[in-house]
Amino acid sequence: MWLQHPSFKECFSSWWREFEGNGWEGHKFMRKLQFVKAKLKDWNKNSFGMLKERKKTILDEIANIDVIEQEGVLSSDLSIQRIDRDCNSKLFHKVANGRRNRNFIKFLENERGLVLDNSESITEEILLYFKKLYLSPLGESWRVEDRDKASGPDGFTIAVFQNCWDVIKDDLVRVIAKVLSGRLRGVLHETIHFTQGAFVQGRQILDAVLIANEIVDEKRRSGEEGVKGFSSKWRIWMRGCLSSVSYAILVNGNAKGWVKASKGLRQGDPLSPFLFTIVADVLSRMLLKAKERSLLEGFRVGRNRCRVSHLQFADDTILFANSCAEELQTLKSLLLVFGQVFRLKVNLDKSNLMGINLDQNHLSRLALLLDCKASVWPILYLGLPLGGNPTTCGFWDPVIERISRRLDGWQKAYLSFGGRITLVQSCLSHIPSYFLSLFKISASMAAKVERMQRDFLWSGVGEGKRDHLVSWDAVCKPRVKGGLGFGKIPLRNRALLRKWLWRFPRKSTALWHQVILSIYEAHPNGDGERIRFWEDLWWGDQIFKDQYPRLFRVVMDKNIPISSILGFARPFSWNFNFRRNVSDSKIEDLECLMRSLDCMHLSTSASDVRSWSLLSSGLFTIKSFFTTLSQMSDSFPFFPTKFVWKSHVPFKVKAFVWLVAHKKVNTNDLLQLRRPHKALSPDICKLCMEQGESADHLFLHCSMLLGLWHRLFQLAKMDWVPPRNISDMMFINYKGFGKSKKGLVLWQNACIALIWVV
């Protein structure tokens, strides 16, 4: 009955698009169905009335008519009042406002060589081209018999879904794609070779850059030349997601027509990166097969002669091969075969051939063989230099150029001091982070980057030189210590590099771990032998070496592991291996040590793992380490952090109050110190013309301001004594407008308003 109503589909579409929610696509889809179901109940009442009551009324009328007919008294003027159908629906049209494409197509040459200059013919030709590009034979549309059978748990029959398929299909396909991508993500690391680093859980972009740099550096020092198992049902689902896509083509900024795409990967689809990774893995398998048959040698690095022939990150591939022409010809043939089979051809314009310890003329001949360009070191690989020297200034030029370009983009913008703080913290401080995650920055380059940040913070861009009111060391401290939380570049570099030390023992099967192990001969970690009893922090808050120094002095093996001292079962079997019998003076220390270990248990089924003590989760984070490093240095003993940064005022006001708390506002006393050759009358306040102008006087003790402070306390019905300085005023927790949160916020904002208006 609903499907036959003329406004049903329009109302269904309107309500479906009206719902907005967050979360997983499957939950959103079910909540949409529930939302539409509730709307349909109201619509049903308005359109068809109360069906049960209406049915009862009609049945009663029929019964009365039967009685009258039987009695032979049928009134000619009897009429049955019909209930009007009132369809009360809303339709909300959402129009996405985007920027128009300024590239207007005036002329277009088609495949037959004809030049089209008419808008309609251009549009038709573009649509025809994309239809040919994406079209492939499709199966019949899905059909289900008995469309009006009992509804499912969601309350809708198959007939509703079929009738409103054009409304719900995008959401339903999105749910299926999310489910498939989630399942695929969980098994991708088992099927994709470890040379591919993109879109696979546990692998990072920096892994490939690290491996490539280590291979190139090791080769330079040496002086040498240089099927997945998915079921058929799974494949059908995947094919359905790919073959049910429609594109609207933008022609001169306007969407024209719809193109049904039944092949290819669409941008933004959650399945696209995983499917592309699977396809790219075929190239990796082809290269590995060639290596197994000794057609490709690759590079052997380190003392363990670890072989690496290629690295992949999505569509970026770096190949390692010997300089012989036969091996390069084999490599070229493999790339051509892969391109012909999968229609993923190598872009020769973006391909470069680099040689390690190789003559330039020989390199040029090899590049001619591969139809690519010969290049020199260093190059950019995944955005980072490959084959460069981090200790040189030129190595960091890309970072300096990026910061300079960003500063040039802000040159004409009007930025307050608070706005510049935000840009330094959110942008300039993070531009070098990608480089700092892999390379150690020199002191001179760190100082140069910080100088650019410092000059922009205090002078802006193109505004001339200004005074740096607060020292850079104080600015870089955390906010709780009186700074702005920028952090020093060397400390940020140190925190980012420590991530590798955390990951190394936890990623023992990763390719980058094997390469580092082969080159630097790191010792593998074994079960129960990884933690030293005396010299590692594994129990309590202090290592036993420092906690019990007298016992440590008589230990024979100071590097003994835990498993050699403590047994796995209770009671523990002790084997401290002292050089001599423990004296009476050390008995107390030994008893204390044994009591502390009494509640500890060793497990034979679990391997030793590292735990990060700075977080309760036990997992390392760069933020926690960086914060700890920043707080280790000397800082201001007291700073009103909550008053400055927890207030409900604009950020530029907070920035000004921060300067006031540091007493670094340009008052006459500070200006006279910075410019002693100028007569600025530091002993006279410009407001009261009495005492000297300082931060404490200007914002608290000046007779004009003191009257305002008195007035504020009178409004709060409080008696007060002016504190010694403005910093104490920020520390004192006045409860002028009550003890509630709103009252405290109101009082805090009132105090900041007085400081701001000066």
PDB file of N, CA and C in Angstrom, residues 611-686:
ATOM      1  N   SER A 611      58.175  -2.115  28.549  1.00  0.00           N
ATOM      2  CA  SER A 611      57.029  -1.344  29.016  1.00  0.00           C
ATOM      3  C   SER A 611      57.475   0.087  29.246  1.00  0.00           C
ATOM      4  N   TRP A 612      56.652   1.038  28.769  1.00  0.00           N
ATOM      5  CA  TRP A 612      56.960   2.465  28.897  1.00  0.00           C
ATOM      6  C   TRP A 612      56.384   2.967  30.213  1.00  0.00           C
ATOM      7  N   SER A 613      57.261   3.348  31.138  1.00  0.00           N
ATOM      8  CA  SER A 613      56.824   3.672  32.497  1.00  0.00           C
ATOM      9  C   SER A 613      56.123   5.018  32.596  1.00  0.00           C
ATOM     10  N   LEU A 614      56.220   5.870  31.573  1.00  0.00           N
ATOM     11  CA  LEU A 614      55.617   7.198  31.660  1.00  0.00           C
ATOM     12  C   LEU A 614      54.113   7.178  31.416  1.00  0.00           C
ATOM     13  N   LEU A 615      53.596   6.074  30.874  1.00  0.00           N
ATOM     14  CA  LEU A 615      52.161   5.970  30.615  1.00  0.00           C
ATOM     15  C   LEU A 615      51.629   4.682  31.223  1.00  0.00           C
ATOM     16  N   SER A 616      50.394   4.728  31.688  1.00  0.00           N
ATOM     17  CA  SER A 616      49.784   3.550  32.299  1.00  0.00           C
ATOM     18  C   SER A 616      49.574   2.425  31.289  1.00  0.00           C
ATOM     19  N   SER A 617      49.435   2.773  30.007  1.00  0.00           N
ATOM     20  CA  SER A 617      49.250   1.751  28.977  1.00  0.00           C
ATOM     21  C   SER A 617      50.510   0.948  28.721  1.00  0.00           C
ATOM     22  N   GLY A 618      51.673   1.483  29.129  1.00  0.00           N
ATOM     23  CA  GLY A 618      52.934   0.802  28.894  1.00  0.00           C
ATOM     24  C   GLY A 618      53.474   0.945  27.494  1.00  0.00           C
ATOM     25  N   LEU A 619      52.819   1.746  26.642  1.00  0.00           N
ATOM     26  CA  LEU A 619      53.234   1.927  25.256  1.00  0.00           C
ATOM     27  C   LEU A 619      53.938   3.264  25.085  1.00  0.00           C
ATOM     28  N   PHE A 620      54.971   3.250  24.277  1.00  0.00           N
ATOM     29  CA  PHE A 620      55.766   4.456  24.041  1.00  0.00           C
ATOM     30  C   PHE A 620      54.993   5.437  23.168  1.00  0.00           C
ATOM     31  N   THR A 621      55.032   6.714  23.535  1.00  0.00           N
ATOM     32  CA  THR A 621      54.519   7.785  22.682  1.00  0.00           C
ATOM     33  C   THR A 621      55.550   8.897  22.631  1.00  0.00           C
ATOM     34  N   ILE A 622      55.682   9.500  21.464  1.00  0.00           N
ATOM     35  CA  ILE A 622      56.645  10.587  21.299  1.00  0.00           C
ATOM     36  C   ILE A 622      56.270  11.767  22.183  1.00  0.00           C
ATOM     37  N   LYS A 623      54.973  12.019  22.318  1.00  0.00           N
ATOM     38  CA  LYS A 623      54.521  13.159  23.116  1.00  0.00           C
ATOM     39  C   LYS A 623      54.944  13.026  24.573  1.00  0.00           C
ATOM     40  N   SER A 624      54.779  11.830  25.155  1.00  0.00           N
ATOM     41  CA  SER A 624      55.133  11.654  26.567  1.00  0.00           C
ATOM     42  C   SER A 624      56.629  11.821  26.787  1.00  0.00           C
ATOM     43  N   PHE A 625      57.451  11.292  25.873  1.00  0.00           N
ATOM     44  CA  PHE A 625      58.900  11.421  26.011  1.00  0.00           C
ATOM     45  C   PHE A 625      59.340  12.864  25.801  1.00  0.00           C
ATOM     46  N   PHE A 626      58.758  13.527  24.807  1.00  0.00           N
ATOM     47  CA  PHE A 626      59.110  14.917  24.528  1.00  0.00           C
ATOM     48  C   PHE A 626      58.714  15.823  25.701  1.00  0.00           C
ATOM     49  N   THR A 627      57.543  15.579  26.279  1.00  0.00           N
ATOM     50  CA  THR A 627      57.105  16.369  27.434  1.00  0.00           C
ATOM     51  C   THR A 627      58.038  16.174  28.616  1.00  0.00           C
ATOM     52  N   THR A 628      58.474  14.936  28.837  1.00  0.00           N
ATOM     53  CA  THR A 628      59.396  14.666  29.942  1.00  0.00           C
ATOM     54  C   THR A 628      60.735  15.352  29.720  1.00  0.00           C
ATOM     55  N   LEU A 629      61.251  15.307  28.494  1.00  0.00           N
ATOM     56  CA  LEU A 629      62.516  15.982  28.200  1.00  0.00           C
ATOM     57  C   LEU A 629      62.396  17.486  28.403  1.00  0.00           C
ATOM     58  N   SER A 630      61.257  18.061  28.009  1.00  0.00           N
ATOM     59  CA  SER A 630      61.075  19.506  28.139  1.00  0.00           C
ATOM     60  C   SER A 630      60.982  19.932  29.596  1.00  0.00           C
ATOM     61  N   GLN A 631      60.448  19.071  30.443  1.00  0.00           N
ATOM     62  CA  GLN A 631      60.268  19.430  31.849  1.00  0.00           C
ATOM     63  C   GLN A 631      61.499  19.153  32.698  1.00  0.00           C
ATOM     64  N   MET A 632      62.504  18.493  32.125  1.00  0.00           N
ATOM     65  CA  MET A 632      63.697  18.178  32.905  1.00  0.00           C
ATOM     66  C   MET A 632      64.573  19.398  33.142  1.00  0.00           C
ATOM     67  N   SER A 633      64.534  20.384  32.241  1.00  0.00           N
ATOM     68  CA  SER A 633      65.381  21.565  32.378  1.00  0.00           C
ATOM     69  C   SER A 633      64.817  22.497  33.434  1.00  0.00           C
ATOM     70  N   ASP A 634      65.664  23.437  33.861  1.00  0.00           N
ATOM     71  CA  ASP A 634      65.237  24.408  34.869  1.00  0.00           C
ATOM     72  C   ASP A 634      64.124  25.275  34.304  1.00  0.00           C
ATOM     73  N   SER A 635      63.192  25.648  35.144  1.00  0.00           N
ATOM     74  CA  SER A 635      62.069  26.459  34.695  1.00  0.00           C
ATOM     75  C   SER A 635      61.676  27.416  35.795  1.00  0.00           C
ATOM     76  N   PHE A 636      60.657  28.220  35.508  1.00  0.00           N
ATOM     77  CA  PHE A 636      60.179  29.184  36.489  1.00  0.00           C
ATOM     78  C   PHE A 636      59.555  28.430  37.664  1.00  0.00           C
ATOM     79  N   PRO A 637      59.867  28.856  38.908  1.00  0.00           N
ATOM     80  CA  PRO A 637      59.331  28.127  40.060  1.00  0.00           C
ATOM     81  C   PRO A 637      57.819  28.212  40.158  1.00  0.00           C
ATOM     82  N   PHE A 638      57.233  29.346  39.774  1.00  0.00           N
ATOM     83  CA  PHE A 638      55.780  29.511  39.867  1.00  0.00           C
ATOM     84  C   PHE A 638      55.289  30.222  38.611  1.00  0.00           C
ATOM     85  N   PHE A 639      54.156  29.759  38.120  1.00  0.00           N
ATOM     86  CA  PHE A 639      53.531  30.437  36.988  1.00  0.00           C
ATOM     87  C   PHE A 639      52.035  30.165  37.040  1.00  0.00           C
ATOM     88  N   PRO A 640      51.205  31.213  36.887  1.00  0.00           N
ATOM     89  CA  PRO A 640      49.740  31.034  36.968  1.00  0.00           C
ATOM     90  C   PRO A 640      49.168  30.402  35.705  1.00  0.00           C
ATOM     91  N   THR A 641      49.458  29.131  35.508  1.00  0.00           N
ATOM     92  CA  THR A 641      49.060  28.451  34.272  1.00  0.00           C
ATOM     93  C   THR A 641      47.547  28.427  34.094  1.00  0.00           C
ATOM     94  N   LYS A 642      46.817  28.061  35.133  1.00  0.00           N
ATOM     95  CA  LYS A 642      45.357  27.960  35.014  1.00  0.00           C
ATOM     96  C   LYS A 642      44.732  29.321  34.730  1.00  0.00           C
ATOM     97  N   PHE A 643      45.236  30.364  35.390  1.00  0.00           N
ATOM     98  CA  PHE A 643      44.669  31.694  35.180  1.00  0.00           C
ATOM     99  C   PHE A 643      44.865  32.150  33.736  1.00  0.00           C
ATOM    100  N   VAL A 644      46.016  31.833  33.154  1.00  0.00           N
ATOM    101  CA  VAL A 644      46.336  32.318  31.804  1.00  0.00           C
ATOM    102  C   VAL A 644      45.661  31.468  30.735  1.00  0.00           C
ATOM    103  N   TRP A 645      45.818  30.142  30.806  1.00  0.00           N
ATOM    104  CA  TRP A 645      45.433  29.287  29.682  1.00  0.00           C
ATOM    105  C   TRP A 645      44.086  28.603  29.849  1.00  0.00           C
ATOM    106  N   LYS A 646      43.530  28.537  31.048  1.00  0.00           N
ATOM    107  CA  LYS A 646      42.233  27.896  31.253  1.00  0.00           C
ATOM    108  C   LYS A 646      41.078  28.890  31.245  1.00  0.00           C
ATOM    109  N   SER A 647      41.373  30.139  30.982  1.00  0.00           N
ATOM    110  CA  SER A 647      40.328  31.165  30.980  1.00  0.00           C
ATOM    111  C   SER A 647      39.494  31.082  29.707  1.00  0.00           C
ATOM    112  N   HIS A 648      38.259  31.581  29.770  1.00  0.00           N
ATOM    113  CA  HIS A 648      37.332  31.556  28.636  1.00  0.00           C
ATOM    114  C   HIS A 648      37.358  32.923  27.944  1.00  0.00           C
ATOM    115  N   VAL A 649      38.492  33.245  27.344  1.00  0.00           N
ATOM    116  CA  VAL A 649      38.673  34.515  26.640  1.00  0.00           C
ATOM    117  C   VAL A 649      39.340  34.222  25.310  1.00  0.00           C
ATOM    118  N   PRO A 650      39.309  35.167  24.342  1.00  0.00           N
ATOM    119  CA  PRO A 650      39.996  34.948  23.069  1.00  0.00           C
ATOM    120  C   PRO A 650      41.480  34.657  23.264  1.00  0.00           C
ATOM    121  N   PHE A 651      42.050  33.910  22.315  1.00  0.00           N
ATOM    122  CA  PHE A 651      43.433  33.470  22.474  1.00  0.00           C
ATOM    123  C   PHE A 651      44.408  34.639  22.475  1.00  0.00           C
ATOM    124  N   LYS A 652      44.115  35.685  21.704  1.00  0.00           N
ATOM    125  CA  LYS A 652      45.029  36.826  21.691  1.00  0.00           C
ATOM    126  C   LYS A 652      45.064  37.513  23.051  1.00  0.00           C
ATOM    127  N   VAL A 653      43.957  37.463  23.786  1.00  0.00           N
ATOM    128  CA  VAL A 653      43.926  38.018  25.141  1.00  0.00           C
ATOM    129  C   VAL A 653      44.763  37.146  26.069  1.00  0.00           C
ATOM    130  N   LYS A 654      44.661  35.818  25.917  1.00  0.00           N
ATOM    131  CA  LYS A 654      45.494  34.923  26.720  1.00  0.00           C
ATOM    132  C   LYS A 654      46.977  35.188  26.470  1.00  0.00           C
ATOM    133  N   ALA A 655      47.338  35.416  25.206  1.00  0.00           N
ATOM    134  CA  ALA A 655      48.738  35.677  24.883  1.00  0.00           C
ATOM    135  C   ALA A 655      49.229  36.953  25.555  1.00  0.00           C
ATOM    136  N   PHE A 656      48.392  37.975  25.588  1.00  0.00           N
ATOM    137  CA  PHE A 656      48.783  39.225  26.249  1.00  0.00           C
ATOM    138  C   PHE A 656      48.919  39.025  27.759  1.00  0.00           C
ATOM    139  N   VAL A 657      47.987  38.296  28.368  1.00  0.00           N
ATOM    140  CA  VAL A 657      48.062  38.030  29.809  1.00  0.00           C
ATOM    141  C   VAL A 657      49.306  37.209  30.127  1.00  0.00           C
ATOM    142  N   TRP A 658      49.708  36.333  29.218  1.00  0.00           N
ATOM    143  CA  TRP A 658      50.954  35.572  29.398  1.00  0.00           C
ATOM    144  C   TRP A 658      52.153  36.506  29.480  1.00  0.00           C
ATOM    145  N   LEU A 659      52.188  37.527  28.632  1.00  0.00           N
ATOM    146  CA  LEU A 659      53.266  38.518  28.701  1.00  0.00           C
ATOM    147  C   LEU A 659      53.216  39.292  30.017  1.00  0.00           C
ATOM    148  N   VAL A 660      52.011  39.633  30.453  1.00  0.00           N
ATOM    149  CA  VAL A 660      51.868  40.361  31.720  1.00  0.00           C
ATOM    150  C   VAL A 660      52.359  39.508  32.882  1.00  0.00           C
ATOM    151  N   ALA A 661      52.032  38.202  32.863  1.00  0.00           N
ATOM    152  CA  ALA A 661      52.479  37.315  33.937  1.00  0.00           C
ATOM    153  C   ALA A 661      53.995  37.222  33.986  1.00  0.00           C
ATOM    154  N   HIS A 662      54.645  37.329  32.824  1.00  0.00           N
ATOM    155  CA  HIS A 662      56.109  37.336  32.777  1.00  0.00           C
ATOM    156  C   HIS A 662      56.689  38.729  33.034  1.00  0.00           C
ATOM    157  N   LYS A 663      55.818  39.729  33.115  1.00  0.00           N
ATOM    158  CA  LYS A 663      56.245  41.128  33.284  1.00  0.00           C
ATOM    159  C   LYS A 663      57.172  41.548  32.143  1.00  0.00           C
ATOM    160  N   LYS A 664      56.767  41.159  30.925  1.00  0.00           N
ATOM    161  CA  LYS A 664      57.561  41.467  29.737  1.00  0.00           C
ATOM    162  C   LYS A 664      56.810  42.382  28.776  1.00  0.00           C
ATOM    163  N   VAL A 665      55.769  43.052  29.250  1.00  0.00           N
ATOM    164  CA  VAL A 665      55.085  44.035  28.418  1.00  0.00           C
ATOM    165  C   VAL A 665      55.993  45.255  28.285  1.00  0.00           C
ATOM    166  N   ASN A 666      55.887  45.937  27.151  1.00  0.00           N
ATOM    167  CA  ASN A 666      56.772  47.089  26.890  1.00  0.00           C
ATOM    168  C   ASN A 666      56.365  48.296  27.733  1.00  0.00           C
ATOM    169  N   THR A 667      56.639  48.213  29.019  1.00  0.00           N
ATOM    170  CA  THR A 667      56.446  49.369  29.900  1.00  0.00           C
ATOM    171  C   THR A 667      57.701  50.236  29.866  1.00  0.00           C
ATOM    172  N   ASN A 668      57.597  51.439  30.408  1.00  0.00           N
ATOM    173  CA  ASN A 668      58.703  52.398  30.303  1.00  0.00           C
ATOM    174  C   ASN A 668      59.977  51.913  30.975  1.00  0.00           C
ATOM    175  N   ASP A 669      59.852  51.198  32.086  1.00  0.00           N
ATOM    176  CA  ASP A 669      61.068  50.742  32.765  1.00  0.00           C
ATOM    177  C   ASP A 669      61.847  49.751  31.915  1.00  0.00           C
ATOM    178  N   LEU A 670      61.141  48.829  31.192  1.00  0.00           N
ATOM    179  CA  LEU A 670      61.834  47.881  30.319  1.00  0.00           C
ATOM    180  C   LEU A 670      62.345  48.554  29.052  1.00  0.00           C
ATOM    181  N   LEU A 671      61.574  49.475  28.503  1.00  0.00           N
ATOM    182  CA  LEU A 671      62.030  50.179  27.302  1.00  0.00           C
ATOM    183  C   LEU A 671      63.287  50.993  27.580  1.00  0.00           C
ATOM    184  N   GLN A 672      63.384  51.572  28.783  1.00  0.00           N
ATOM    185  CA  GLN A 672      64.571  52.356  29.122  1.00  0.00           C
ATOM    186  C   GLN A 672      65.802  51.460  29.228  1.00  0.00           C
ATOM    187  N   LEU A 673      65.610  50.238  29.726  1.00  0.00           N
ATOM    188  CA  LEU A 673      66.731  49.303  29.798  1.00  0.00           C
ATOM    189  C   LEU A 673      67.181  48.865  28.407  1.00  0.00           C
ATOM    190  N   ARG A 674      66.226  48.668  27.486  1.00  0.00           N
ATOM    191  CA  ARG A 674      66.591  48.240  26.140  1.00  0.00           C
ATOM    192  C   ARG A 674      67.151  49.383  25.305  1.00  0.00           C
ATOM    193  N   ARG A 675      66.703  50.593  25.579  1.00  0.00           N
ATOM    194  CA  ARG A 675      67.164  51.758  24.816  1.00  0.00           C
ATOM    195  C   ARG A 675      67.631  52.837  25.792  1.00  0.00           C
ATOM    196  N   PRO A 676      68.797  52.627  26.393  1.00  0.00           N
ATOM    197  CA  PRO A 676      69.264  53.589  27.411  1.00  0.00           C
ATOM    198  C   PRO A 676      69.587  54.962  26.840  1.00  0.00           C
ATOM    199  N   HIS A 677      69.787  55.054  25.521  1.00  0.00           N
ATOM    200  CA  HIS A 677      70.146  56.340  24.926  1.00  0.00           C
ATOM    201  C   HIS A 677      68.936  57.248  24.736  1.00  0.00           C
ATOM    202  N   LYS A 678      67.718  56.701  24.955  1.00  0.00           N
ATOM    203  CA  LYS A 678      66.514  57.508  24.784  1.00  0.00           C
ATOM    204  C   LYS A 678      65.938  57.883  26.146  1.00  0.00           C
ATOM    205  N   ALA A 679      65.434  59.124  26.254  1.00  0.00           N
ATOM    206  CA  ALA A 679      64.811  59.598  27.489  1.00  0.00           C
ATOM    207  C   ALA A 679      63.334  59.257  27.456  1.00  0.00           C
ATOM    208  N   LEU A 680      62.936  58.212  28.211  1.00  0.00           N
ATOM    209  CA  LEU A 680      61.553  57.733  28.179  1.00  0.00           C
ATOM    210  C   LEU A 680      60.800  58.010  29.471  1.00  0.00           C
ATOM    211  N   SER A 681      61.444  58.679  30.427  1.00  0.00           N
ATOM    212  CA  SER A 681      60.820  58.998  31.720  1.00  0.00           C
ATOM    213  C   SER A 681      60.281  57.747  32.394  1.00  0.00           C
ATOM    214  N   PRO A 682      61.153  56.793  32.750  1.00  0.00           N
ATOM    215  CA  PRO A 682      60.666  55.556  33.358  1.00  0.00           C
ATOM    216  C   PRO A 682      60.114  55.754  34.756  1.00  0.00           C
ATOM    217  N   ASP A 683      60.405  56.893  35.392  1.00  0.00           N
ATOM    218  CA  ASP A 683      59.938  57.108  36.759  1.00  0.00           C
ATOM    219  C   ASP A 683      58.540  57.705  36.820  1.00  0.00           C
ATOM    220  N   ILE A 684      57.925  57.936  35.667  1.00  0.00           N
ATOM    221  CA  ILE A 684      56.600  58.567  35.645  1.00  0.00           C
ATOM    222  C   ILE A 684      55.632  57.668  34.890  1.00  0.00           C
ATOM    223  N   CYS A 685      54.486  57.389  35.523  1.00  0.00           N
ATOM    224  CA  CYS A 685      53.420  56.611  34.879  1.00  0.00           C
ATOM    225  C   CYS A 685      52.576  57.553  34.028  1.00  0.00           C
ATOM    226  N   LYS A 686      52.289  57.172  32.813  1.00  0.00           N
ATOM    227  CA  LYS A 686      51.534  58.019  31.893  1.00  0.00           C
ATOM    228  C   LYS A 686      50.063  58.139  32.291  1.00  0.00           C
TER     229      LYS A 686
END
